[in-house]
Amino acid sequence: MGEIRTGRFKRRRRDFEDDLAEQSNVQFHEEVDTSSTEQKEPLKAELDDPTELRLGNRIRLENDVPRANFEDLRRISRQEYLSKREERQVLLLQAELQDFEWEIEQIGWDRLTTKEQQEYKFKKEIFSTIQERWEIEQDMETHYMLPDDYFTEDGKIDKKRKQDTLHSKYNDTAVVDWEADQMRKAVKADTRVPEKEYEFVFDSSQAVEFVSDPVDVERERLEELIAEEEERIKTIDETRKSLPVYQYRDELIKAVQEHQVLIVVGETGSGKTTQLPQYLHEAGFTKDGKKIGCTQPRRVAAMSVATRVADEIGTAVGDKVGYTIRFEDRTSERTILKYMTDGMLLREFLTDPELLSYSAIMIDEAHERTLSTDVLLGLLKDIVAYRPDFKLLISSATMNAQKFSDFFDGAPIFNIPGRRYPVDIFYTSQPEANCLHAAITTVFQIHLQQDPGDILVFLTGQDEIESMADNLAETCLKLGDQIPELVICPIYANLPSDQQRLIFEPTPEGARKVVLATNIAETSLTIDGIVYVVDTGFVKENVFNPSTGMESLEVKPCSKASADQRAGRAGRLGPGKCYRLYTKWAYLNELAANPTPEILRSSLASVVLLLLSLGITDLLNFDFIDKPAPDTLIKALELIYALGGLNENGELTKVGRRMAEFPTEPMMAKTLLTSSELHCCQAVLSVVAMLQEAGSIFYRPRERKEQADKARQQFVQTLGGDHLTLLDVWTKFVENGHSVQWCRDNYVQYKSLLRVRSIREQLERMCERMGLLDNETDLEHDRLVVGVMKSVVAGFFVNAAQLSKTGDAYRTMKKNQAVWIHPSSVLFGLKPPPKLLIYNELVLTSKEFMRTCIPVHEKWLREYAPHYYSDK
DNA sequence: GAGCACTGC
């Protein structure tokens, strides 16, 4: 019986092949008649014209293979970018599978021979792998991120090159490579099989032979792989069930069904972030075509959580599970679980103010109280009120749960225990006068007296980290062989990434690693192997003063929540110890419970503009979980009004709506909008993008200050101030092909310039869409400089300062406040000093400094801000 | 002649 079946398979198969061959011929002839004579041309024409291909396939297949699944074939055919060759093989494979299925229907699965069953499974597996890959590739077409070098010299996207690259893999050889690669992976461990033989799957003539081949190494391998995959799925399932959150699954689902808002308190390791959205999905919250969204305060978190959940569900990232972060959208119309940064959800309000595409939202890590989370909470409270079908989950640490519950009118709090190892906490018996010194001593005490395990020290900033590193190194050098080796690893956000990577290197045998970190190690990154934490108990916090518009970075005692978070870093993989360099009394009585929420210490210009554009005008009564000072809101409104974003009636103007669209501060947006009128949008785009990273462009290591300063000199544009100096850095970076080496040679931070490029790209796309690039003309250098300066004036006139009569300081135009040029500015110490300048930001350190300045003419202020400076 | 904690759009 088996023989007969095989025979028929072969026959049917051949028929099918003939059909396909005939069809290609028809296509070929048609093309010869109309156009080129080259053999390759018709295929190319086919690829260019998807309708041609679709039509051709459908007609032939419908007529001749009545049992074929036409919907699927059509869908496959629609993938017009696939090469003819690959497609043909797949169609053959599918036809074979259909024959099999027909057979199974007739006689039943159990009556197939083992070999036939295996063959069917094997082919099915391959077929679904291909389908999966196509789907992924289709995604790539839409969401493909441009690699570094797909830009033409003038900074535009090199479309041809991009397309070439996207399609290059469909060249004949590339396809073979992919196949070979897939198969090579499948038979990785076995070298006995010559490579040629396992190309059979896509080579019809050999495939038949293979089927009847009694010694079948590859298939065994593949089955092993399938078994492994099954095992993996089982393991995933077991892991999911072993999470603390699992035993509350049904209760949680019930709670969500009964209450619209639920506060979930889940400690680290409870599995809430990955599991809760899945539970909602399993409970049917995605049935009506709506999504479940989950926000994260950080980009990496959104990416990695989405990846893990996709793995658990068994889909590709971007399919059922996806994520959206700035510069990268890995979602599709099939996505039902969407992870994203909180800022991204906030932006979504601009296009979908009622979040109608979501049935539920989970705000994760709400206790961190980022600016975006706080604004979201206010907006979501509204949605909850007028969309009874909408569910909201707030996940928080224990400390803030009650506050969230109160904010949402007594929403129930659901507790999920975490899974963490115990951490012994030690306090000093009396306050330490010099905490840096105390930290060094503590490190050596641990090093000499305690069991193996790495140490993590929390310090306030780069300065402290560097001097402690020096001190530790010096002491180690003095002690020499008397103590075991101590590996010192500094880590802070501004450290170049190659040096950052050092903290992840495994500690050598017999040595101990000591990581000196800012609070980057509190939430943003986790380091394995940490057993001891030394906590100095301080943080640097940025505070914004609305009345002066001045920022200052202040060293403050950290909060209890931070201290606990820091201690927790010792108990990730096993029991740990935390040494706090302050007294228990201080912990209990002097530390605030939580850090000051960002919304209470930032400029709110962007937030206010966003709320205005959502139609929320009564800002003073907007339901913030912590209301910002009215003064801060009023200052923001005044600024938006001065920029022309609001009219006398308090309504948003066209300019205001456009400014709101830009993912920048309103002043930056206004600068961009004006640059279009001055025909210099491209240059201003570069300046604005550079300004976002202005603080971290130049790299100035302590030991090579002179070289770094010298390298910086080549960019200095005294007359154009810091803005045009930054523009020059950008231009040269582009001229040098975005080279890492060039950055190293010139003491410029590559990482920052990469970010600048992404930002610039995004802003350029927006400018293009708004038609701001239509006015662009080639300006000669001097006129370009004036254009840039005037654009800056139009956006930043509020930040004008003029030289005081004595000539030693500046006075802000509006408030007559004494300010100084920051020593890092190219205008610092210039003779004669510019009479009038505009600063990008005002910072209070040892003095009131203007950071990033540009000299301007007084008449430009009259031209662009007559309403603001009318009396002068 | 100073000193930039950390995120995010």
mmCIF file of C-alpha atoms in Angstrom, chain A residues 210-348:
data_model
loop_
_atom_site.group_PDB
_atom_site.id
_atom_site.type_symbol
_atom_site.label_atom_id
_atom_site.label_comp_id
_atom_site.label_asym_id
_atom_site.label_seq_id
_atom_site.Cartn_x
_atom_site.Cartn_y
_atom_site.Cartn_z
ATOM 1 C CA PHE A 210 15.606 11.495 -0.240
ATOM 2 C CA VAL A 211 12.152 10.488 0.758
ATOM 3 C CA SER A 212 12.853 6.891 -0.077
ATOM 4 C CA ASP A 213 16.341 6.924 1.323
ATOM 5 C CA PRO A 214 16.481 4.430 4.187
ATOM 6 C CA VAL A 215 19.442 5.985 5.956
ATOM 7 C CA ASP A 216 18.243 9.370 6.905
ATOM 8 C CA VAL A 217 20.570 11.245 9.160
ATOM 9 C CA GLU A 218 19.180 14.662 8.502
ATOM 10 C CA ARG A 219 15.689 13.742 9.334
ATOM 11 C CA GLU A 220 16.744 12.238 12.608
ATOM 12 C CA ARG A 221 18.559 15.429 13.362
ATOM 13 C CA LEU A 222 15.545 17.476 12.558
ATOM 14 C CA GLU A 223 13.372 15.320 14.686
ATOM 15 C CA GLU A 224 15.778 15.804 17.491
ATOM 16 C CA LEU A 225 15.413 19.506 16.958
ATOM 17 C CA ILE A 226 11.665 19.239 16.997
ATOM 18 C CA ALA A 227 11.854 17.234 20.179
ATOM 19 C CA GLU A 228 14.133 19.841 21.657
ATOM 20 C CA GLU A 229 11.683 22.525 20.688
ATOM 21 C CA GLU A 230 8.871 20.605 22.342
ATOM 22 C CA GLU A 231 11.016 20.256 25.417
ATOM 23 C CA ARG A 232 11.721 23.981 25.344
ATOM 24 C CA ILE A 233 8.023 24.797 25.165
ATOM 25 C CA LYS A 234 7.439 22.472 28.093
ATOM 26 C CA THR A 235 10.214 24.189 30.032
ATOM 27 C CA ILE A 236 8.742 27.598 29.253
ATOM 28 C CA ASP A 237 5.434 26.370 30.514
ATOM 29 C CA GLU A 238 7.003 25.061 33.681
ATOM 30 C CA THR A 239 8.914 28.296 34.209
ATOM 31 C CA ARG A 240 5.746 30.307 33.769
ATOM 32 C CA LYS A 241 3.967 28.149 36.297
ATOM 33 C CA SER A 242 6.789 28.360 38.781
ATOM 34 C CA LEU A 243 6.613 32.164 38.958
ATOM 35 C CA PRO A 244 5.095 33.513 42.172
ATOM 36 C CA VAL A 245 2.447 35.342 40.171
ATOM 37 C CA TYR A 246 1.107 32.070 38.710
ATOM 38 C CA GLN A 247 -0.701 30.902 41.817
ATOM 39 C CA TYR A 248 -2.665 34.136 41.775
ATOM 40 C CA ARG A 249 -3.560 33.882 38.118
ATOM 41 C CA ASP A 250 -7.247 33.084 38.481
ATOM 42 C CA GLU A 251 -7.734 35.500 41.340
ATOM 43 C CA LEU A 252 -6.044 38.223 39.322
ATOM 44 C CA ILE A 253 -8.204 37.614 36.283
ATOM 45 C CA LYS A 254 -11.269 37.646 38.485
ATOM 46 C CA ALA A 255 -10.149 40.896 40.106
ATOM 47 C CA VAL A 256 -9.612 42.527 36.731
ATOM 48 C CA GLN A 257 -13.041 41.421 35.574
ATOM 49 C CA GLU A 258 -14.653 42.846 38.678
ATOM 50 C CA HIS A 259 -12.704 46.087 38.974
ATOM 51 C CA GLN A 260 -11.797 48.600 36.335
ATOM 52 C CA VAL A 261 -8.598 49.696 38.021
ATOM 53 C CA LEU A 262 -6.327 47.404 39.941
ATOM 54 C CA ILE A 263 -3.137 48.251 41.779
ATOM 55 C CA VAL A 264 -0.732 45.354 41.638
ATOM 56 C CA VAL A 265 2.081 45.251 44.141
ATOM 57 C CA GLY A 266 4.625 42.827 42.851
ATOM 58 C CA GLU A 267 8.140 42.724 44.146
ATOM 59 C CA THR A 268 11.075 42.003 41.874
ATOM 60 C CA GLY A 269 11.022 38.469 40.579
ATOM 61 C CA SER A 270 7.260 37.992 40.857
ATOM 62 C CA GLY A 271 6.899 37.767 37.086
ATOM 63 C CA LYS A 272 4.182 40.396 36.860
ATOM 64 C CA THR A 273 5.637 42.242 33.879
ATOM 65 C CA THR A 274 5.758 39.210 31.635
ATOM 66 C CA GLN A 275 2.739 37.333 32.957
ATOM 67 C CA LEU A 276 -0.023 39.860 33.657
ATOM 68 C CA PRO A 277 -0.468 40.956 30.036
ATOM 69 C CA GLN A 278 -0.509 37.292 29.015
ATOM 70 C CA TYR A 279 -3.178 36.492 31.614
ATOM 71 C CA LEU A 280 -5.317 39.323 30.284
ATOM 72 C CA HIS A 281 -4.872 37.916 26.809
ATOM 73 C CA GLU A 282 -5.788 34.433 27.979
ATOM 74 C CA ALA A 283 -8.810 35.839 29.778
ATOM 75 C CA GLY A 284 -10.125 37.137 26.470
ATOM 76 C CA PHE A 285 -9.256 40.801 26.613
ATOM 77 C CA THR A 286 -7.840 40.698 23.111
ATOM 78 C CA LYS A 287 -10.835 39.010 21.516
ATOM 79 C CA ASP A 288 -12.474 42.065 20.017
ATOM 80 C CA GLY A 289 -9.360 42.972 18.073
ATOM 81 C CA LYS A 290 -8.072 45.254 20.794
ATOM 82 C CA LYS A 291 -4.589 45.269 22.230
ATOM 83 C CA ILE A 292 -3.138 45.095 25.677
ATOM 84 C CA GLY A 293 -0.458 47.700 26.294
ATOM 85 C CA CYS A 294 2.231 47.646 28.939
ATOM 86 C CA THR A 295 4.471 50.626 29.578
ATOM 87 C CA GLN A 296 8.022 50.598 30.887
ATOM 88 C CA PRO A 297 10.109 53.549 31.997
ATOM 89 C CA ARG A 298 13.136 52.377 29.997
ATOM 90 C CA ARG A 299 13.752 51.365 26.406
ATOM 91 C CA VAL A 300 15.811 48.262 27.126
ATOM 92 C CA ALA A 301 13.165 46.974 29.502
ATOM 93 C CA ALA A 302 10.457 47.294 26.856
ATOM 94 C CA MET A 303 12.626 45.486 24.319
ATOM 95 C CA SER A 304 13.800 42.651 26.506
ATOM 96 C CA VAL A 305 10.459 41.971 28.154
ATOM 97 C CA ALA A 306 8.733 41.881 24.757
ATOM 98 C CA THR A 307 11.360 39.475 23.488
ATOM 99 C CA ARG A 308 10.853 37.168 26.417
ATOM 100 C CA VAL A 309 7.085 37.181 26.196
ATOM 101 C CA ALA A 310 7.224 36.559 22.457
ATOM 102 C CA ASP A 311 9.386 33.563 23.234
ATOM 103 C CA GLU A 312 6.947 32.299 25.839
ATOM 104 C CA ILE A 313 4.002 32.607 23.499
ATOM 105 C CA GLY A 314 6.008 31.164 20.650
ATOM 106 C CA THR A 315 5.791 34.028 18.188
ATOM 107 C CA ALA A 316 8.341 36.323 16.625
ATOM 108 C CA VAL A 317 8.828 39.776 18.135
ATOM 109 C CA GLY A 318 6.664 42.083 16.053
ATOM 110 C CA ASP A 319 4.029 39.442 15.485
ATOM 111 C CA LYS A 320 1.570 38.794 18.303
ATOM 112 C CA VAL A 321 3.944 40.388 20.782
ATOM 113 C CA GLY A 322 5.814 43.558 19.920
ATOM 114 C CA TYR A 323 7.353 46.676 21.323
ATOM 115 C CA THR A 324 7.508 50.334 20.410
ATOM 116 C CA ILE A 325 10.265 52.635 21.548
ATOM 117 C CA ARG A 326 11.587 55.825 20.013
ATOM 118 C CA PHE A 327 13.353 55.108 16.684
ATOM 119 C CA GLU A 328 12.085 51.542 16.648
ATOM 120 C CA ASP A 329 8.637 50.122 16.147
ATOM 121 C CA ARG A 330 8.469 46.358 16.226
ATOM 122 C CA THR A 331 4.726 45.890 16.069
ATOM 123 C CA SER A 332 2.332 44.936 13.310
ATOM 124 C CA GLU A 333 -1.412 44.751 12.793
ATOM 125 C CA ARG A 334 -1.263 41.309 14.385
ATOM 126 C CA THR A 335 0.258 42.598 17.612
ATOM 127 C CA ILE A 336 -1.991 42.074 20.613
ATOM 128 C CA LEU A 337 0.510 42.435 23.432
ATOM 129 C CA LYS A 338 2.431 45.658 23.052
ATOM 130 C CA TYR A 339 5.246 46.724 25.328
ATOM 131 C CA MET A 340 6.405 50.307 25.051
ATOM 132 C CA THR A 341 8.100 53.125 26.867
ATOM 133 C CA ASP A 342 5.768 55.357 28.838
ATOM 134 C CA GLY A 343 6.747 58.308 26.664
ATOM 135 C CA MET A 344 5.595 56.408 23.586
ATOM 136 C CA LEU A 345 2.123 55.778 24.994
ATOM 137 C CA LEU A 346 1.936 59.450 25.826
ATOM 138 C CA ARG A 347 2.720 60.272 22.203
ATOM 139 C CA GLU A 348 -0.012 57.856 21.112
#
